[in-house]
Amino acid sequence: MSNTNNPLLIPLKNLPTPKATAIDGQIVTRSFSGRFRNLRILGAGVLAVLFFGTSWINWNGHQAILWDLDTRQFHVFGPTFWPQDFMLLSLVMIIGAFLLFAVTMIAGRVWCGYTCPQSVWTWAFMWVENITEGDRNQRIKLNSAPASFSKIAKRGAKHSVWLAMSIATGIAFVGYFIPVRELTVNLLQFEWFSTSAIWVFIVAALTYLNAGWVREKVCLHMCPYARFQSVMFDRDTLVISYDAARGDTRGSRKKDEDPAELGLGDCIDCYMCVQVCPTGIDIRDGLQMDCIGCAACIDACDEVMDKMGYARGLVSYTSAAALADEPTRILRPRLVAYATAIIIMLGALWFALDARELVDMSVVKDRTVLYRKNSDGDIVNVYRLKITNKTQMPAHYELHIANDARLSLTRTFTLDLKPGEIVDMPMSVVMKGASAESGMTHFDFVLVDSNRITTREAANFIYPAF
Ligand code: SF4
Ligand code: SF4
């Protein structure tokens, strides 16, 4: 179909045809507006504020969220998680995966289109490109223009802002592993060769490359999620589709011409949906693996429909069932199974968090000397106790012996630990008097904190016959 009469097309003298979305291997998209774009800006804005802002929040005198690699402690506002708690992290990640499966089954690749960091950063970089170098046709012209002051200035402005955004991303990301205030001060004092600074530059370089240069190729060739997402789709999944029954036969026409008289459908073949697509595909060719579900083509086509005076929705969120004039089901057996699994795992997570101990105690019996006799003639066994205060508050503990009245500690034992402090110490347990028979008895070390919460650890006491 010819596009020469299309009133919506900007004359493309000396420019590639509207079909060409890739120039020198880079997709060159057109800017657009619309309700899904606004939704994405809102979602990305909230995520960006959370990502860049959360590490600067302090809680109880500490950074609110910090994965402290030195001490191997993960602070999340109040609670501190330790390597022993990593099962909980695994559970959170499995719940996240099931949520993603369920959302994909309902609404297709909304994660990719609206919240995936690769997409969000790519859209942000494209926005900067649009501000500094102009819209699609200006960028295509700039690309083929000879070197000039204006070209260098525009390119320089774009790359400067990209680099600033990349470094900000690197600082924000590494700031979740190294206290962000300390990290920022070190960078401002030109300490650029420390391990933390090198990680900032590595993350910044990856951001600059991924969002500035590689862009949609990450989605098309590197992201595993794109490979298996179709397994989660069914006839009722909402996907972005072109309504071929309404749109075909495609062709240009004047706004006041009746398409029915021309033997045409509602698609004016303007290629706007193709030119805004960040992966450079034509949605009118049907559902494709390359579609990241960003809905840019819906916004672009709705704008065209508005200008032509046609009803919106030639490209829309719909399901295969709806396109075949069948009802779209919300509740499906597999979705119910996902929801059930999520609810069960959330219950397990709640239970595990509630049962999580805030102090850790481990006991190892001294194996070099099973027992010894002290100067009073009592039997003594020696143990090594390792006690960890897993909270972010100072804690006071008392240690007792339980379950065998013959056993006692050599003295009343109290302990003050700083937040996250670990002590490793020997501990003697005494059995008063002699026993007619040798043997072994079981008892508990009992640690009581200032809130009278107890932690128990079982141990064995070995005694000879005297
Ligand atoms: S589907 Fe819409 S945006 Fe795409 S070519 Fe047809 S009229 Fe233009
Ligand atoms: S086809 Fe539409 S929804 Fe899919 S990636 Fe392209 S613009 Fe986004």
Short mmCIF file of C-alpha atoms and ligand atoms in Angstrom, two decimals:
data_model
loop_
_atom_site.label_atom_id
_atom_site.label_comp_id
_atom_site.label_asym_id
_atom_site.label_seq_id
_atom_site.Cartn_x
_atom_site.Cartn_y
_atom_site.Cartn_z
CA MET A 1 0.00 0.00 0.00
CA SER A 2 1.17 3.49 -0.72
CA ASN A 3 1.70 5.98 2.07
CA THR A 4 2.12 9.04 -0.11
CA ASN A 5 -1.42 10.34 0.46
CA ASN A 6 -1.46 9.70 4.15
CA PRO A 7 -2.17 13.03 5.91
CA LEU A 8 -0.55 11.80 9.13
CA LEU A 9 2.85 11.09 7.68
CA ILE A 10 5.61 13.67 7.89
CA PRO A 11 7.24 14.00 4.45
CA LEU A 12 10.21 11.69 4.51
CA LYS A 13 12.37 13.25 1.85
CA ASN A 14 15.85 11.73 1.98
CA LEU A 15 14.80 9.58 4.95
CA PRO A 16 14.27 5.86 5.14
CA THR A 17 10.70 4.64 4.57
CA PRO A 18 8.41 4.53 7.59
CA LYS A 19 8.89 0.77 7.61
CA ALA A 20 12.55 1.15 8.50
CA THR A 21 12.80 1.28 12.28
CA ALA A 22 16.45 0.29 12.58
CA ILE A 23 19.17 2.69 11.45
CA ASP A 24 22.72 1.29 11.64
CA GLY A 25 21.38 -1.59 13.70
CA GLN A 26 19.74 0.74 16.28
CA ILE A 27 15.97 0.98 16.56
CA VAL A 28 14.93 4.62 16.15
CA THR A 29 11.55 5.11 17.73
CA ARG A 30 9.07 7.95 17.39
CA SER A 31 7.83 9.71 20.55
CA PHE A 32 4.16 9.36 21.36
CA SER A 33 1.67 10.06 24.11
CA GLY A 34 -1.24 8.13 25.56
CA ARG A 35 -2.78 6.55 28.62
CA PHE A 36 -0.49 3.48 28.74
CA ARG A 37 2.58 5.69 28.40
CA ASN A 38 1.29 7.75 31.34
CA LEU A 39 0.73 4.56 33.32
CA ARG A 40 4.27 3.42 32.58
CA ILE A 41 5.72 6.82 33.61
CA LEU A 42 3.76 6.62 36.86
CA GLY A 43 4.91 3.04 37.58
CA ALA A 44 8.51 3.75 36.61
CA GLY A 45 8.49 6.97 38.65
CA VAL A 46 7.36 5.14 41.78
CA LEU A 47 9.95 2.39 41.23
CA ALA A 48 12.71 4.94 40.60
CA VAL A 49 11.88 6.85 43.79
CA LEU A 50 11.96 3.55 45.73
CA PHE A 51 15.21 2.40 44.09
CA PHE A 52 17.12 5.67 44.44
CA GLY A 53 15.56 6.77 47.73
CA THR A 54 15.24 3.72 49.98
CA SER A 55 18.94 3.29 50.68
CA TRP A 56 19.05 6.85 52.09
CA ILE A 57 16.42 6.10 54.75
CA ASN A 58 17.80 5.44 58.24
CA TRP A 59 16.06 3.18 60.74
CA ASN A 60 17.12 2.81 64.40
CA GLY A 61 20.36 4.59 63.57
CA HIS A 62 21.21 2.22 60.70
CA GLN A 63 20.64 2.26 56.95
CA ALA A 64 17.10 0.86 56.59
CA ILE A 65 17.95 -1.66 53.87
CA LEU A 66 21.54 -2.86 53.74
CA TRP A 67 23.02 -6.17 52.67
CA ASP A 68 26.21 -5.93 54.72
CA LEU A 69 28.61 -8.30 52.99
CA ASP A 70 31.37 -7.85 55.60
CA THR A 71 29.25 -9.07 58.49
CA ARG A 72 26.95 -11.15 56.26
CA GLN A 73 23.88 -9.46 57.78
CA PHE A 74 20.87 -8.31 55.78
CA HIS A 75 19.07 -5.40 57.45
CA VAL A 76 15.49 -4.77 56.36
CA PHE A 77 14.21 -1.84 58.42
CA GLY A 78 13.85 -3.38 61.94
CA PRO A 79 14.79 -7.06 61.47
CA THR A 80 18.25 -8.37 60.62
CA PHE A 81 18.58 -11.55 58.58
CA TRP A 82 21.58 -13.85 58.77
CA PRO A 83 22.97 -16.50 56.42
CA GLN A 84 20.93 -19.07 58.40
CA ASP A 85 17.78 -17.19 57.30
CA PHE A 86 18.47 -17.54 53.57
CA MET A 87 15.71 -20.14 53.31
CA LEU A 88 13.34 -17.22 53.90
CA LEU A 89 14.91 -15.31 51.02
CA SER A 90 14.49 -18.37 48.81
CA LEU A 91 10.84 -18.55 49.83
CA VAL A 92 10.32 -14.85 49.02
CA MET A 93 11.90 -15.38 45.58
CA ILE A 94 9.71 -18.44 44.87
CA ILE A 95 6.60 -16.44 45.88
CA GLY A 96 7.76 -13.65 43.54
CA ALA A 97 8.19 -16.14 40.70
CA PHE A 98 4.69 -17.56 41.21
CA LEU A 99 3.24 -14.04 41.33
CA LEU A 100 4.98 -13.32 38.02
CA PHE A 101 3.53 -16.54 36.53
CA ALA A 102 0.02 -15.58 37.69
CA VAL A 103 0.28 -11.99 36.42
CA THR A 104 1.65 -13.22 33.09
CA MET A 105 -1.22 -15.66 32.74
CA ILE A 106 -3.73 -12.86 33.35
CA ALA A 107 -2.16 -9.96 31.49
CA GLY A 108 0.77 -11.24 29.42
CA ARG A 109 4.13 -9.48 29.62
CA VAL A 110 3.09 -6.49 31.74
CA TRP A 111 6.20 -7.01 33.88
CA CYS A 112 8.39 -6.55 30.78
CA GLY A 113 6.48 -3.57 29.45
CA TYR A 114 6.04 -1.56 32.64
CA THR A 115 8.37 -2.56 35.47
CA CYS A 116 11.35 -4.60 34.21
CA PRO A 117 14.50 -2.54 35.03
CA GLN A 118 15.84 -3.12 31.49
CA SER A 119 12.65 -1.59 30.01
CA VAL A 120 12.38 1.23 32.55
CA TRP A 121 15.99 2.34 32.08
CA THR A 122 15.76 1.98 28.30
CA TRP A 123 12.64 4.19 28.18
CA ALA A 124 14.41 6.74 30.41
CA PHE A 125 17.48 6.76 28.14
CA MET A 126 15.24 7.07 25.05
CA TRP A 127 13.51 10.04 26.67
CA VAL A 128 16.91 11.73 27.18
CA GLU A 129 17.78 10.95 23.56
CA ASN A 130 14.55 12.56 22.44
CA ILE A 131 15.21 15.71 24.51
CA THR A 132 18.82 16.13 23.38
CA GLU A 133 18.70 15.00 19.74
CA GLY A 134 15.06 15.47 18.79
CA ASP A 135 12.37 13.06 17.67
CA ARG A 136 12.74 10.13 15.28
CA ASN A 137 13.14 12.00 12.00
CA GLN A 138 15.55 14.55 13.50
CA ARG A 139 17.66 11.71 14.92
CA ILE A 140 17.72 9.91 11.58
CA LYS A 141 18.85 13.15 9.92
CA LEU A 142 21.44 13.76 12.63
CA ASN A 143 22.75 10.25 12.21
CA SER A 144 23.55 10.75 8.55
CA ALA A 145 24.67 14.41 8.90
CA PRO A 146 28.42 15.23 8.64
CA ALA A 147 30.30 16.10 11.82
CA SER A 148 29.50 19.62 13.01
CA PHE A 149 29.52 21.59 16.25
CA SER A 150 25.77 21.10 16.59
CA LYS A 151 26.02 17.32 16.09
CA ILE A 152 28.89 16.99 18.59
CA ALA A 153 27.06 19.19 21.13
CA LYS A 154 23.86 17.13 20.85
CA ARG A 155 25.67 13.82 21.05
CA GLY A 156 27.84 15.10 23.91
CA ALA A 157 24.78 16.26 25.86
CA LYS A 158 23.07 12.89 25.36
CA HIS A 159 26.06 10.84 26.47
CA SER A 160 26.79 13.14 29.42
CA VAL A 161 23.26 12.73 30.77
CA TRP A 162 23.38 8.97 30.09
CA LEU A 163 26.66 8.72 32.01
CA ALA A 164 25.29 10.76 34.91
CA MET A 165 22.21 8.50 35.06
CA SER A 166 24.42 5.40 34.88
CA ILE A 167 26.68 6.56 37.73
CA ALA A 168 23.63 7.48 39.84
CA THR A 169 22.32 3.96 39.18
CA GLY A 170 25.68 2.44 40.15
CA ILE A 171 25.78 4.39 43.42
CA ALA A 172 22.17 3.51 44.25
CA PHE A 173 22.73 -0.20 43.51
CA VAL A 174 26.05 -0.59 45.34
CA GLY A 175 24.57 1.54 48.16
CA TYR A 176 22.41 -1.44 49.11
CA PHE A 177 25.61 -3.42 49.88
CA ILE A 178 27.89 -0.69 51.26
CA PRO A 179 26.47 2.17 53.38
CA VAL A 180 25.39 4.66 50.73
CA ARG A 181 26.41 7.81 52.60
CA GLU A 182 29.92 6.50 53.19
CA LEU A 183 30.12 5.36 49.55
CA THR A 184 29.01 8.75 48.19
CA VAL A 185 31.45 10.68 50.40
CA ASN A 186 34.30 8.37 49.31
CA LEU A 187 33.46 8.91 45.65
CA LEU A 188 33.25 12.68 46.13
CA GLN A 189 36.70 12.54 47.75
CA PHE A 190 38.02 10.84 44.60
CA GLU A 191 38.58 7.44 46.23
CA TRP A 192 37.96 5.79 42.88
CA PHE A 193 40.15 2.72 43.22
CA SER A 194 38.49 1.06 46.20
CA THR A 195 36.52 -2.17 45.66
CA SER A 196 33.21 -0.37 46.24
CA ALA A 197 34.06 2.39 43.74
CA ILE A 198 35.06 -0.19 41.14
CA TRP A 199 31.69 -1.92 41.61
CA VAL A 200 29.93 1.42 41.14
CA PHE A 201 31.76 1.89 37.83
CA ILE A 202 31.00 -1.69 36.73
CA VAL A 203 27.25 -1.26 37.40
CA ALA A 204 27.35 2.18 35.73
CA ALA A 205 29.08 0.74 32.65
CA LEU A 206 26.52 -2.09 32.40
CA THR A 207 23.65 0.41 32.75
CA TYR A 208 25.14 2.68 30.07
CA LEU A 209 25.66 -0.23 27.68
CA ASN A 210 22.35 -2.00 28.34
CA ALA A 211 20.02 1.00 28.36
CA GLY A 212 21.96 3.17 25.90
CA TRP A 213 23.25 0.72 23.31
CA VAL A 214 22.08 -2.87 23.67
CA ARG A 215 18.47 -2.00 24.61
CA GLU A 216 15.89 -4.32 23.04
CA LYS A 217 18.57 -6.90 22.19
CA VAL A 218 18.66 -7.82 25.88
CA CYS A 219 14.92 -8.66 25.64
CA LEU A 220 15.25 -10.41 22.29
CA HIS A 221 18.42 -12.45 22.80
CA MET A 222 19.44 -12.51 26.46
CA CYS A 223 16.35 -12.55 28.68
CA PRO A 224 15.28 -16.12 29.60
CA TYR A 225 11.80 -14.96 30.62
CA ALA A 226 10.93 -14.14 27.00
CA ARG A 227 11.73 -17.77 26.07
CA PHE A 228 9.29 -19.47 28.41
CA GLN A 229 6.54 -16.86 28.81
CA SER A 230 4.43 -18.46 26.08
CA VAL A 231 4.06 -21.54 28.32
CA MET A 232 2.00 -19.38 30.69
CA PHE A 233 -0.26 -17.95 27.98
CA ASP A 234 -3.66 -19.40 27.17
CA ARG A 235 -6.64 -18.29 25.08
CA ASP A 236 -7.81 -16.00 27.91
CA THR A 237 -4.51 -14.21 28.51
CA LEU A 238 -4.64 -10.50 27.75
CA VAL A 239 -2.17 -9.78 24.97
CA ILE A 240 -1.66 -6.79 22.72
CA SER A 241 -3.28 -7.57 19.39
CA TYR A 242 -4.23 -5.97 16.15
CA ASP A 243 -7.87 -6.56 15.19
CA ALA A 244 -7.35 -7.81 11.64
CA ALA A 245 -11.10 -8.30 11.07
CA ARG A 246 -11.61 -4.57 11.64
CA GLY A 247 -8.34 -3.21 10.26
CA ASP A 248 -7.89 -5.11 6.99
CA THR A 249 -7.84 -4.35 4.12
CA ARG A 250 -5.21 -1.73 5.05
CA GLY A 251 -4.67 1.37 3.04
CA SER A 252 -4.32 5.13 3.08
CA ARG A 253 -7.31 7.36 2.56
CA LYS A 254 -8.40 10.93 3.19
CA LYS A 255 -10.03 11.63 6.54
CA ASP A 256 -13.43 12.39 5.05
CA GLU A 257 -13.50 9.33 2.75
CA ASP A 258 -15.63 6.35 3.71
CA PRO A 259 -13.34 3.31 3.98
CA ALA A 260 -16.23 0.95 3.16
CA GLU A 261 -16.66 2.64 -0.21
CA LEU A 262 -12.93 2.23 -0.87
CA GLY A 263 -13.04 -1.42 0.18
CA LEU A 264 -10.75 -0.67 3.14
CA GLY A 265 -10.71 -1.50 6.84
CA ASP A 266 -9.82 0.95 9.64
CA CYS A 267 -6.03 0.55 9.38
CA ILE A 268 -4.67 3.48 7.40
CA ASP A 269 -1.29 1.73 7.07
CA CYS A 270 0.55 4.67 8.63
CA TYR A 271 3.19 2.55 10.38
CA MET A 272 2.91 4.64 13.55
CA CYS A 273 2.51 1.45 15.57
CA VAL A 274 5.75 0.15 14.07
CA GLN A 275 7.68 3.40 14.51
CA VAL A 276 6.98 3.61 18.25
CA CYS A 277 7.79 -0.05 18.91
CA PRO A 278 10.99 -0.37 20.98
CA THR A 279 11.68 -3.81 19.51
CA GLY A 280 10.91 -2.70 15.95
CA ILE A 281 8.17 -5.23 15.17
CA ASP A 282 4.84 -4.86 13.42
CA ILE A 283 2.05 -5.90 15.79
CA ARG A 284 -0.18 -6.43 12.76
CA ASP A 285 1.82 -9.58 11.98
CA GLY A 286 0.30 -11.21 15.09
CA LEU A 287 1.63 -12.11 18.55
CA GLN A 288 5.41 -12.38 18.44
CA MET A 289 8.03 -13.40 20.96
CA ASP A 290 9.74 -10.03 20.38
CA CYS A 291 6.73 -8.13 21.76
CA ILE A 292 7.52 -6.94 25.30
CA GLY A 293 3.92 -5.84 25.95
CA CYS A 294 4.71 -2.15 26.39
CA ALA A 295 1.46 -0.98 24.73
CA ALA A 296 3.26 1.81 22.84
CA CYS A 297 1.54 0.61 19.66
CA ILE A 298 -1.87 0.91 21.37
CA ASP A 299 -1.19 4.52 22.33
CA ALA A 300 0.13 5.35 18.84
CA CYS A 301 -2.80 3.71 17.06
CA ASP A 302 -5.38 5.25 19.41
CA GLU A 303 -3.93 8.66 18.53
CA VAL A 304 -4.29 7.84 14.84
CA MET A 305 -7.86 6.59 15.33
CA ASP A 306 -8.73 9.81 17.21
CA LYS A 307 -7.34 11.92 14.37
CA MET A 308 -9.24 9.91 11.78
CA GLY A 309 -12.46 10.01 13.83
CA TYR A 310 -12.58 6.21 14.19
CA ALA A 311 -13.23 4.25 17.37
CA ARG A 312 -10.14 3.45 19.45
CA GLY A 313 -8.99 -0.12 19.97
CA LEU A 314 -7.78 -1.26 16.54
CA VAL A 315 -4.69 -2.31 18.49
CA SER A 316 -5.67 -3.19 22.04
CA TYR A 317 -5.32 -5.47 25.03
CA THR A 318 -7.50 -8.44 24.19
CA SER A 319 -7.41 -12.23 24.31
CA ALA A 320 -7.39 -14.88 21.64
CA ALA A 321 -10.84 -15.92 22.93
CA ALA A 322 -12.23 -12.39 22.56
CA LEU A 323 -10.83 -12.08 19.03
CA ALA A 324 -12.71 -15.30 18.20
CA ASP A 325 -15.91 -13.80 19.71
CA GLU A 326 -15.77 -16.14 22.69
CA PRO A 327 -16.09 -14.97 26.32
CA THR A 328 -12.78 -14.34 28.14
CA ARG A 329 -12.56 -16.32 31.40
CA ILE A 330 -10.81 -14.73 34.40
CA LEU A 331 -10.78 -17.80 36.67
CA ARG A 332 -8.98 -20.76 35.13
CA PRO A 333 -7.77 -23.95 36.86
CA ARG A 334 -4.09 -23.12 36.44
CA LEU A 335 -4.63 -19.61 37.81
CA VAL A 336 -6.44 -21.05 40.84
CA ALA A 337 -3.47 -23.44 41.32
CA TYR A 338 -1.01 -20.50 41.21
CA ALA A 339 -3.16 -18.51 43.68
CA THR A 340 -3.42 -21.50 46.05
CA ALA A 341 0.34 -22.07 45.94
CA ILE A 342 0.99 -18.36 46.62
CA ILE A 343 -1.40 -18.31 49.59
CA ILE A 344 0.18 -21.47 51.08
CA MET A 345 3.70 -20.08 50.64
CA LEU A 346 2.71 -16.71 52.15
CA GLY A 347 1.34 -18.62 55.16
CA ALA A 348 4.61 -20.57 55.43
CA LEU A 349 6.60 -17.32 55.20
CA TRP A 350 4.49 -15.70 57.92
CA PHE A 351 4.95 -18.75 60.15
CA ALA A 352 8.72 -18.88 59.49
CA LEU A 353 9.12 -15.14 60.21
CA ASP A 354 7.13 -15.46 63.41
CA ALA A 355 9.16 -18.47 64.55
CA ARG A 356 12.51 -16.89 63.64
CA GLU A 357 14.80 -16.67 66.67
CA LEU A 358 16.39 -13.30 67.44
CA VAL A 359 19.33 -14.93 69.18
CA ASP A 360 21.32 -17.85 67.89
CA MET A 361 23.09 -20.29 70.20
CA SER A 362 25.18 -23.27 69.19
CA VAL A 363 26.92 -25.69 71.58
CA VAL A 364 29.86 -27.99 70.84
CA LYS A 365 31.25 -30.32 73.51
CA ASP A 366 35.01 -30.27 74.03
CA ARG A 367 36.09 -33.60 72.55
CA THR A 368 39.71 -33.52 73.73
CA VAL A 369 38.78 -34.12 77.41
CA LEU A 370 35.44 -35.89 77.96
CA TYR A 371 35.37 -34.89 81.64
CA ARG A 372 37.67 -33.91 84.49
CA LYS A 373 37.51 -33.78 88.24
CA ASN A 374 37.96 -30.39 89.97
CA SER A 375 39.61 -29.72 93.36
CA ASP A 376 36.23 -30.21 95.13
CA GLY A 377 35.88 -33.67 93.64
CA ASP A 378 33.06 -32.59 91.26
CA ILE A 379 32.88 -33.73 87.62
CA VAL A 380 33.32 -30.97 85.03
CA ASN A 381 32.46 -31.06 81.30
CA VAL A 382 33.59 -28.21 79.06
CA TYR A 383 31.65 -26.86 76.03
CA ARG A 384 32.11 -24.14 73.45
CA LEU A 385 29.12 -21.81 73.16
CA LYS A 386 28.61 -19.49 70.23
CA ILE A 387 25.93 -16.86 70.88
CA THR A 388 24.77 -14.30 68.29
CA ASN A 389 22.58 -11.27 68.93
CA LYS A 390 20.59 -11.25 65.64
CA THR A 391 18.80 -7.97 66.39
CA GLN A 392 19.76 -4.36 65.74
CA MET A 393 19.45 -3.54 69.48
CA PRO A 394 21.87 -4.18 72.38
CA ALA A 395 20.75 -7.27 74.32
CA HIS A 396 21.24 -8.64 77.84
CA TYR A 397 21.12 -12.41 78.44
CA GLU A 398 21.30 -14.84 81.37
CA LEU A 399 22.49 -18.39 80.86
CA HIS A 400 20.99 -21.30 82.86
CA ILE A 401 21.03 -25.09 82.90
CA ALA A 402 17.78 -27.07 82.76
CA ASN A 403 16.52 -30.67 82.72
CA ASP A 404 19.00 -32.16 85.19
CA ALA A 405 19.07 -30.83 88.75
CA ARG A 406 22.49 -32.40 89.40
CA LEU A 407 24.11 -30.02 86.90
CA SER A 408 24.98 -26.36 87.34
CA LEU A 409 27.21 -23.65 85.93
CA THR A 410 30.35 -22.78 87.82
CA ARG A 411 28.89 -19.28 88.35
CA THR A 412 25.86 -17.16 87.52
CA PHE A 413 26.41 -16.16 83.95
CA THR A 414 25.17 -12.94 82.28
CA LEU A 415 26.10 -11.51 78.93
CA ASP A 416 25.70 -8.15 77.16
CA LEU A 417 25.94 -8.18 73.38
CA LYS A 418 25.94 -5.28 70.94
CA PRO A 419 23.65 -5.40 67.86
CA GLY A 420 24.83 -8.22 65.61
CA GLU A 421 27.66 -9.20 68.00
CA ILE A 422 28.84 -12.82 68.13
CA VAL A 423 30.66 -14.33 71.12
CA ASP A 424 32.45 -17.68 71.12
CA MET A 425 33.42 -18.83 74.63
CA PRO A 426 34.19 -21.89 76.73
CA MET A 427 31.63 -22.87 79.36
CA SER A 428 32.10 -25.35 82.24
CA VAL A 429 29.20 -27.42 83.64
CA VAL A 430 29.60 -29.12 87.01
CA MET A 431 28.03 -32.27 88.48
CA LYS A 432 28.21 -32.16 92.28
CA GLY A 433 29.44 -35.22 94.13
CA ALA A 434 30.34 -38.67 92.86
CA SER A 435 28.21 -41.14 90.96
CA ALA A 436 28.21 -44.91 91.59
CA GLU A 437 27.88 -45.62 87.87
CA SER A 438 29.36 -43.98 84.82
CA GLY A 439 27.01 -42.65 82.17
CA MET A 440 25.68 -39.74 80.15
CA THR A 441 22.84 -37.35 80.91
CA HIS A 442 21.00 -34.92 78.62
CA PHE A 443 20.38 -31.32 79.60
CA ASP A 444 19.64 -27.92 78.01
CA PHE A 445 21.56 -24.68 77.96
CA VAL A 446 18.87 -22.00 78.37
CA LEU A 447 19.49 -18.40 77.32
CA VAL A 448 16.97 -15.86 78.68
CA ASP A 449 16.85 -12.31 77.32
CA SER A 450 15.56 -9.22 79.09
CA ASN A 451 12.07 -9.84 77.64
CA ARG A 452 12.10 -13.33 79.27
CA ILE A 453 12.24 -14.96 75.81
CA THR A 454 14.18 -18.22 76.07
CA THR A 455 16.39 -20.03 73.59
CA ARG A 456 17.36 -23.65 74.28
CA GLU A 457 20.14 -25.83 72.99
CA ALA A 458 20.48 -29.51 74.01
CA ALA A 459 23.79 -31.02 75.16
CA ASN A 460 25.17 -34.20 76.77
CA PHE A 461 27.09 -34.48 80.03
CA ILE A 462 29.43 -37.44 80.47
CA TYR A 463 30.43 -38.67 83.93
CA PRO A 464 32.52 -41.56 85.25
CA ALA A 465 31.88 -43.81 88.27
CA PHE A 466 33.78 -42.71 91.40
S1 SF4 B 1 -2.58 -0.36 13.15
FE1 SF4 B 1 -3.01 1.77 13.59
S2 SF4 B 1 -1.01 2.71 13.89
FE2 SF4 B 1 -0.69 0.74 12.93
S3 SF4 B 1 -0.58 1.21 10.76
FE3 SF4 B 1 -2.71 0.67 11.17
S4 SF4 B 1 -3.68 2.62 11.65
FE4 SF4 B 1 -1.50 2.98 11.72
S1 SF4 B 2 4.42 -4.65 19.36
FE1 SF4 B 2 3.50 -3.03 20.61
S2 SF4 B 2 3.43 -3.84 22.68
FE2 SF4 B 2 4.79 -5.16 21.50
S3 SF4 B 2 6.81 -4.30 21.92
FE3 SF4 B 2 6.08 -3.35 20.04
S4 SF4 B 2 5.08 -1.46 20.72
FE4 SF4 B 2 5.36 -2.73 22.53
#
